[in-house]
Amino acid sequence: MPELPDVEGFRRVLAGHAVGRRIEDVVVRDAQVLRDVSAAGLRKTLTGRKFGEPRRLGKWLLTPLKGGPETVVLHFGMTGSLHWETGEPHRHDRVIFCFAGGELRYRDMRKLQGLRLAADDEALERLLAGTGPDALEVGPLQDVLPGRRQLKAALVDQSVLAGLGNLLADEILWRAKLNPYRKVSSVDDLGPLRTTMRKTLREAVKAGRVPPRPSWLTGRRDEPSGSCPRCGTTLRHGRAGGRSTVWCPHCQPG
DNA sequence: CGGCGTGTTCAGAA
DNA sequence: CTTCTGAACACGCC
């Protein structure tokens, strides 16, 4: 699930419920998601402290600790999420931040990513050094997309552009009527692609996720012989940028 | 049992 | 050096 809009939703969960409250305890239910910190170290560093205002870079959620140099860094992989809840934890809740009024739960079935603790701003910068500009903040695309690469491969490469995942990249290229296998350099004007990207992201952020609406390509891609929501042509499936890729051969000619 | 997947990383090939 | 492919990670669903 988690692409830029989802992570933005998780950021709001954290900002709306956990910021400013005292962290009473940190329960690590599965230490496999801890990347560069021990359960004991995390608990010791966080207990008694408060989260500051969280920010997002691409699919990274960065939450500084108030007054400290440390930043809690979350990545959600393919199946991660963040919840503000009370009551029985979910079986895939891996780390739980306990507050007086509720719990912030880092949930992740597959554990492909996890939680890190950057000791200071320098460590944080090192961690994010390879990450490109956020897809909602980036300027003209001709300045960042490498000309020789396929459009799809360039859009999902987090070192080029941070935030787009497989579904969003297909959705955006479909809306922009660009074939995913086309080379970046073959597109005369990348302006419309940027406009489409921003519009698609804003809509998805508003919905809190990538909407599986019938009018979106994402609503059709899993159907065996799904058809283009715009023209009805049977969609084509292939691989680009190392990921499963869906496109409309009529709207997005090669 | 085999195949697949909204993400990332690495080795190896082209 | 750049780009691409496939495998690996871990888990649930077909």
Short mmCIF file of N, CA and C in Angstrom, two decimals, chain A residues 39-148:
data_model
loop_
_atom_site.label_atom_id
_atom_site.label_comp_id
_atom_site.label_asym_id
_atom_site.label_seq_id
_atom_site.Cartn_x
_atom_site.Cartn_y
_atom_site.Cartn_z
N ALA A 39 16.03 -3.01 20.83
CA ALA A 39 14.77 -2.74 21.51
C ALA A 39 15.02 -1.95 22.79
N ALA A 40 16.05 -2.37 23.51
CA ALA A 40 16.36 -1.69 24.77
C ALA A 40 16.81 -0.25 24.52
N GLY A 41 17.62 -0.08 23.47
CA GLY A 41 18.13 1.26 23.13
C GLY A 41 17.00 2.20 22.72
N LEU A 42 16.05 1.66 21.94
CA LEU A 42 14.92 2.47 21.49
C LEU A 42 14.07 2.90 22.67
N ARG A 43 13.80 1.96 23.54
CA ARG A 43 12.96 2.21 24.71
C ARG A 43 13.62 3.25 25.62
N LYS A 44 14.90 3.08 25.81
CA LYS A 44 15.62 3.98 26.71
C LYS A 44 15.66 5.41 26.15
N THR A 45 15.85 5.51 24.83
CA THR A 45 15.94 6.82 24.20
C THR A 45 14.60 7.54 24.17
N LEU A 46 13.52 6.79 23.98
CA LEU A 46 12.22 7.43 23.75
C LEU A 46 11.36 7.65 25.01
N THR A 47 11.46 6.74 25.94
CA THR A 47 10.57 6.83 27.10
C THR A 47 10.77 8.14 27.87
N GLY A 48 9.65 8.80 28.12
CA GLY A 48 9.71 10.06 28.83
C GLY A 48 9.85 11.28 27.92
N ARG A 49 10.11 11.01 26.63
CA ARG A 49 10.29 12.12 25.68
C ARG A 49 8.98 12.39 24.92
N LYS A 50 9.03 13.40 24.03
CA LYS A 50 7.88 13.71 23.19
C LYS A 50 8.31 13.80 21.74
N PHE A 51 7.42 13.43 20.84
CA PHE A 51 7.69 13.59 19.41
C PHE A 51 7.52 15.04 19.02
N GLY A 52 8.37 15.51 18.12
CA GLY A 52 8.18 16.82 17.51
C GLY A 52 7.34 16.67 16.25
N GLU A 53 7.27 17.74 15.46
CA GLU A 53 6.45 17.73 14.25
C GLU A 53 7.07 16.79 13.20
N PRO A 54 6.31 15.79 12.73
CA PRO A 54 6.85 14.85 11.75
C PRO A 54 6.87 15.45 10.35
N ARG A 55 7.87 15.05 9.56
CA ARG A 55 7.88 15.45 8.17
C ARG A 55 8.09 14.22 7.30
N ARG A 56 7.90 14.42 6.00
CA ARG A 56 7.94 13.30 5.08
C ARG A 56 8.87 13.62 3.92
N LEU A 57 9.70 12.67 3.52
CA LEU A 57 10.48 12.82 2.30
C LEU A 57 10.23 11.56 1.48
N GLY A 58 9.53 11.71 0.39
CA GLY A 58 9.16 10.54 -0.40
C GLY A 58 8.36 9.59 0.46
N LYS A 59 8.85 8.38 0.61
CA LYS A 59 8.14 7.38 1.41
C LYS A 59 8.70 7.27 2.82
N TRP A 60 9.61 8.18 3.19
CA TRP A 60 10.18 8.17 4.53
C TRP A 60 9.36 9.07 5.44
N LEU A 61 9.09 8.60 6.65
CA LEU A 61 8.45 9.43 7.66
C LEU A 61 9.48 9.72 8.74
N LEU A 62 9.74 11.00 8.95
CA LEU A 62 10.81 11.43 9.85
C LEU A 62 10.22 12.20 11.02
N THR A 63 10.43 11.68 12.21
CA THR A 63 9.87 12.32 13.39
C THR A 63 10.96 12.62 14.41
N PRO A 64 11.28 13.91 14.56
CA PRO A 64 12.31 14.29 15.53
C PRO A 64 11.79 14.13 16.96
N LEU A 65 12.68 13.92 17.87
CA LEU A 65 12.30 13.92 19.28
C LEU A 65 12.48 15.34 19.79
N LYS A 66 11.50 15.80 20.52
CA LYS A 66 11.54 17.16 21.04
C LYS A 66 12.77 17.37 21.91
N GLY A 67 13.48 18.43 21.60
CA GLY A 67 14.63 18.79 22.44
C GLY A 67 15.88 17.97 22.20
N GLY A 68 15.74 16.85 21.50
CA GLY A 68 16.90 15.98 21.35
C GLY A 68 17.51 16.09 19.97
N PRO A 69 18.66 15.48 19.76
CA PRO A 69 19.16 15.48 18.38
C PRO A 69 18.62 14.29 17.59
N GLU A 70 17.93 13.36 18.25
CA GLU A 70 17.52 12.12 17.57
C GLU A 70 16.28 12.30 16.70
N THR A 71 16.18 11.45 15.67
CA THR A 71 14.99 11.41 14.84
C THR A 71 14.58 9.95 14.63
N VAL A 72 13.29 9.67 14.87
CA VAL A 72 12.76 8.34 14.59
C VAL A 72 12.39 8.29 13.11
N VAL A 73 12.92 7.29 12.42
CA VAL A 73 12.73 7.20 10.97
C VAL A 73 11.94 5.93 10.64
N LEU A 74 10.80 6.12 9.99
CA LEU A 74 9.96 4.97 9.63
C LEU A 74 9.88 4.81 8.12
N HIS A 75 9.98 3.55 7.69
CA HIS A 75 9.68 3.23 6.29
C HIS A 75 8.70 2.08 6.31
N PHE A 76 7.74 2.09 5.38
CA PHE A 76 6.63 1.15 5.48
C PHE A 76 6.67 0.00 4.48
N GLY A 77 7.74 -0.06 3.69
CA GLY A 77 7.87 -1.17 2.75
C GLY A 77 6.63 -1.31 1.89
N MET A 78 6.20 -2.54 1.70
CA MET A 78 5.01 -2.78 0.87
C MET A 78 3.75 -2.94 1.71
N THR A 79 3.90 -3.26 2.98
CA THR A 79 2.71 -3.63 3.76
C THR A 79 2.62 -2.92 5.11
N GLY A 80 3.43 -1.88 5.31
CA GLY A 80 3.44 -1.21 6.59
C GLY A 80 2.35 -0.17 6.73
N SER A 81 2.05 0.17 7.98
CA SER A 81 1.06 1.22 8.24
C SER A 81 1.25 1.73 9.66
N LEU A 82 0.57 2.84 9.97
CA LEU A 82 0.67 3.45 11.29
C LEU A 82 -0.73 3.74 11.80
N HIS A 83 -1.00 3.36 13.03
CA HIS A 83 -2.36 3.49 13.56
C HIS A 83 -2.37 4.09 14.96
N TRP A 84 -3.39 4.90 15.23
CA TRP A 84 -3.63 5.40 16.59
C TRP A 84 -4.83 4.64 17.11
N GLU A 85 -4.60 3.80 18.12
CA GLU A 85 -5.66 2.91 18.59
C GLU A 85 -5.55 2.66 20.09
N THR A 86 -6.59 2.00 20.61
CA THR A 86 -6.54 1.42 21.95
C THR A 86 -7.05 -0.01 21.82
N GLY A 87 -6.94 -0.76 22.87
CA GLY A 87 -7.46 -2.12 22.84
C GLY A 87 -6.43 -3.13 22.38
N GLU A 88 -6.93 -4.29 21.98
CA GLU A 88 -6.05 -5.39 21.59
C GLU A 88 -5.21 -5.02 20.37
N PRO A 89 -3.92 -5.25 20.45
CA PRO A 89 -3.06 -4.98 19.28
C PRO A 89 -3.37 -5.95 18.15
N HIS A 90 -3.02 -5.53 16.96
CA HIS A 90 -3.14 -6.38 15.77
C HIS A 90 -1.96 -7.34 15.75
N ARG A 91 -2.14 -8.49 15.13
CA ARG A 91 -1.05 -9.49 15.14
C ARG A 91 0.21 -9.00 14.44
N HIS A 92 0.06 -8.03 13.54
CA HIS A 92 1.23 -7.54 12.83
C HIS A 92 1.77 -6.23 13.39
N ASP A 93 1.28 -5.83 14.54
CA ASP A 93 1.86 -4.66 15.21
C ASP A 93 3.25 -5.05 15.70
N ARG A 94 4.27 -4.38 15.16
CA ARG A 94 5.65 -4.76 15.48
C ARG A 94 6.24 -3.88 16.58
N VAL A 95 5.88 -2.59 16.56
CA VAL A 95 6.36 -1.67 17.59
C VAL A 95 5.19 -0.82 18.06
N ILE A 96 5.03 -0.67 19.36
CA ILE A 96 3.92 0.12 19.90
C ILE A 96 4.47 1.23 20.79
N PHE A 97 4.10 2.46 20.46
CA PHE A 97 4.46 3.62 21.28
C PHE A 97 3.25 3.90 22.18
N CYS A 98 3.47 3.81 23.49
CA CYS A 98 2.35 3.96 24.42
C CYS A 98 2.26 5.38 24.97
N PHE A 99 1.04 5.93 24.93
CA PHE A 99 0.78 7.26 25.49
C PHE A 99 -0.36 7.12 26.50
N ALA A 100 -0.60 8.18 27.25
CA ALA A 100 -1.65 8.14 28.27
C ALA A 100 -3.01 7.86 27.63
N GLY A 101 -3.27 8.46 26.47
CA GLY A 101 -4.61 8.35 25.90
C GLY A 101 -4.77 7.32 24.79
N GLY A 102 -3.71 6.62 24.44
CA GLY A 102 -3.81 5.66 23.34
C GLY A 102 -2.44 5.18 22.90
N GLU A 103 -2.44 4.42 21.84
CA GLU A 103 -1.18 3.85 21.36
C GLU A 103 -0.96 4.13 19.88
N LEU A 104 0.28 4.42 19.54
CA LEU A 104 0.67 4.58 18.15
C LEU A 104 1.35 3.28 17.74
N ARG A 105 0.77 2.63 16.72
CA ARG A 105 1.23 1.28 16.38
C ARG A 105 1.82 1.21 14.98
N TYR A 106 3.06 0.74 14.94
CA TYR A 106 3.73 0.50 13.66
C TYR A 106 3.42 -0.94 13.26
N ARG A 107 2.63 -1.09 12.23
CA ARG A 107 2.14 -2.41 11.80
C ARG A 107 2.77 -2.75 10.46
N ASP A 108 3.26 -3.97 10.33
CA ASP A 108 3.86 -4.36 9.05
C ASP A 108 3.90 -5.88 8.91
N MET A 109 3.15 -6.38 7.99
CA MET A 109 3.09 -7.82 7.79
C MET A 109 4.43 -8.38 7.31
N ARG A 110 4.95 -7.86 6.24
CA ARG A 110 6.11 -8.50 5.60
C ARG A 110 7.46 -8.10 6.16
N LYS A 111 7.52 -7.04 6.89
CA LYS A 111 8.78 -6.62 7.52
C LYS A 111 9.91 -6.39 6.51
N LEU A 112 9.54 -5.83 5.36
CA LEU A 112 10.57 -5.58 4.35
C LEU A 112 11.38 -4.34 4.71
N GLN A 113 10.77 -3.47 5.50
CA GLN A 113 11.50 -2.28 5.95
C GLN A 113 11.41 -2.23 7.48
N GLY A 114 11.41 -1.03 8.03
CA GLY A 114 11.35 -0.99 9.48
C GLY A 114 11.62 0.37 10.07
N LEU A 115 12.05 0.36 11.31
CA LEU A 115 12.25 1.57 12.09
C LEU A 115 13.74 1.79 12.37
N ARG A 116 14.16 3.03 12.19
CA ARG A 116 15.54 3.39 12.50
C ARG A 116 15.54 4.55 13.48
N LEU A 117 16.65 4.74 14.13
CA LEU A 117 16.81 5.88 15.02
C LEU A 117 18.08 6.61 14.60
N ALA A 118 17.90 7.77 13.98
CA ALA A 118 19.06 8.56 13.58
C ALA A 118 19.53 9.35 14.80
N ALA A 119 20.80 9.19 15.14
CA ALA A 119 21.32 9.77 16.38
C ALA A 119 21.32 11.30 16.37
N ASP A 120 21.52 11.87 15.20
CA ASP A 120 21.50 13.34 15.07
C ASP A 120 21.24 13.71 13.61
N ASP A 121 21.26 15.01 13.32
CA ASP A 121 20.95 15.47 11.97
C ASP A 121 21.95 14.95 10.94
N GLU A 122 23.17 14.79 11.39
CA GLU A 122 24.20 14.30 10.47
C GLU A 122 23.91 12.85 10.06
N ALA A 123 23.53 12.04 11.04
CA ALA A 123 23.18 10.64 10.76
C ALA A 123 21.93 10.57 9.88
N LEU A 124 21.01 11.48 10.11
CA LEU A 124 19.79 11.53 9.31
C LEU A 124 20.11 11.87 7.86
N GLU A 125 20.99 12.85 7.69
CA GLU A 125 21.39 13.24 6.34
C GLU A 125 22.08 12.10 5.61
N ARG A 126 22.91 11.37 6.33
CA ARG A 126 23.61 10.24 5.73
C ARG A 126 22.60 9.20 5.26
N LEU A 127 21.59 8.97 6.08
CA LEU A 127 20.57 7.98 5.76
C LEU A 127 19.77 8.36 4.51
N LEU A 128 19.53 9.65 4.36
CA LEU A 128 18.69 10.12 3.25
C LEU A 128 19.49 10.64 2.07
N ALA A 129 20.79 10.47 2.13
CA ALA A 129 21.66 11.05 1.10
C ALA A 129 21.32 10.59 -0.31
N GLY A 130 20.90 9.35 -0.45
CA GLY A 130 20.63 8.82 -1.78
C GLY A 130 19.22 9.07 -2.27
N THR A 131 18.43 9.77 -1.49
CA THR A 131 17.03 10.00 -1.83
C THR A 131 16.87 11.26 -2.66
N GLY A 132 16.14 11.14 -3.75
CA GLY A 132 15.92 12.27 -4.65
C GLY A 132 14.90 13.24 -4.08
N PRO A 133 14.59 14.30 -4.84
CA PRO A 133 13.61 15.29 -4.38
C PRO A 133 12.21 14.69 -4.28
N ASP A 134 11.44 15.14 -3.31
CA ASP A 134 10.08 14.67 -3.13
C ASP A 134 9.23 15.00 -4.36
N ALA A 135 8.40 14.04 -4.74
CA ALA A 135 7.61 14.20 -5.96
C ALA A 135 6.65 15.38 -5.90
N LEU A 136 6.27 15.84 -4.69
CA LEU A 136 5.38 17.00 -4.59
C LEU A 136 6.15 18.31 -4.48
N GLU A 137 7.45 18.21 -4.31
CA GLU A 137 8.26 19.43 -4.15
C GLU A 137 9.14 19.71 -5.36
N VAL A 138 9.32 18.70 -6.19
CA VAL A 138 10.29 18.80 -7.28
C VAL A 138 9.91 19.86 -8.31
N GLY A 139 10.92 20.48 -8.90
CA GLY A 139 10.72 21.47 -9.95
C GLY A 139 10.55 20.79 -11.30
N PRO A 140 10.98 21.45 -12.36
CA PRO A 140 10.84 20.89 -13.71
C PRO A 140 11.47 19.49 -13.82
N LEU A 141 10.74 18.57 -14.44
CA LEU A 141 11.21 17.19 -14.49
C LEU A 141 12.43 17.00 -15.39
N GLN A 142 12.58 17.89 -16.37
CA GLN A 142 13.74 17.75 -17.26
C GLN A 142 15.05 17.95 -16.50
N ASP A 143 14.94 18.56 -15.31
CA ASP A 143 16.14 18.78 -14.50
C ASP A 143 16.54 17.54 -13.70
N VAL A 144 15.61 16.61 -13.53
CA VAL A 144 15.91 15.46 -12.66
C VAL A 144 15.82 14.09 -13.35
N LEU A 145 14.97 13.96 -14.36
CA LEU A 145 14.82 12.64 -14.98
C LEU A 145 15.95 12.40 -15.98
N PRO A 146 16.68 11.28 -15.83
CA PRO A 146 17.77 10.97 -16.76
C PRO A 146 17.21 10.62 -18.14
N GLY A 147 17.70 11.27 -19.17
CA GLY A 147 17.14 11.14 -20.51
C GLY A 147 17.16 9.74 -21.09
N ARG A 148 18.19 8.96 -20.74
CA ARG A 148 18.31 7.64 -21.40
C ARG A 148 17.41 6.59 -20.80
#
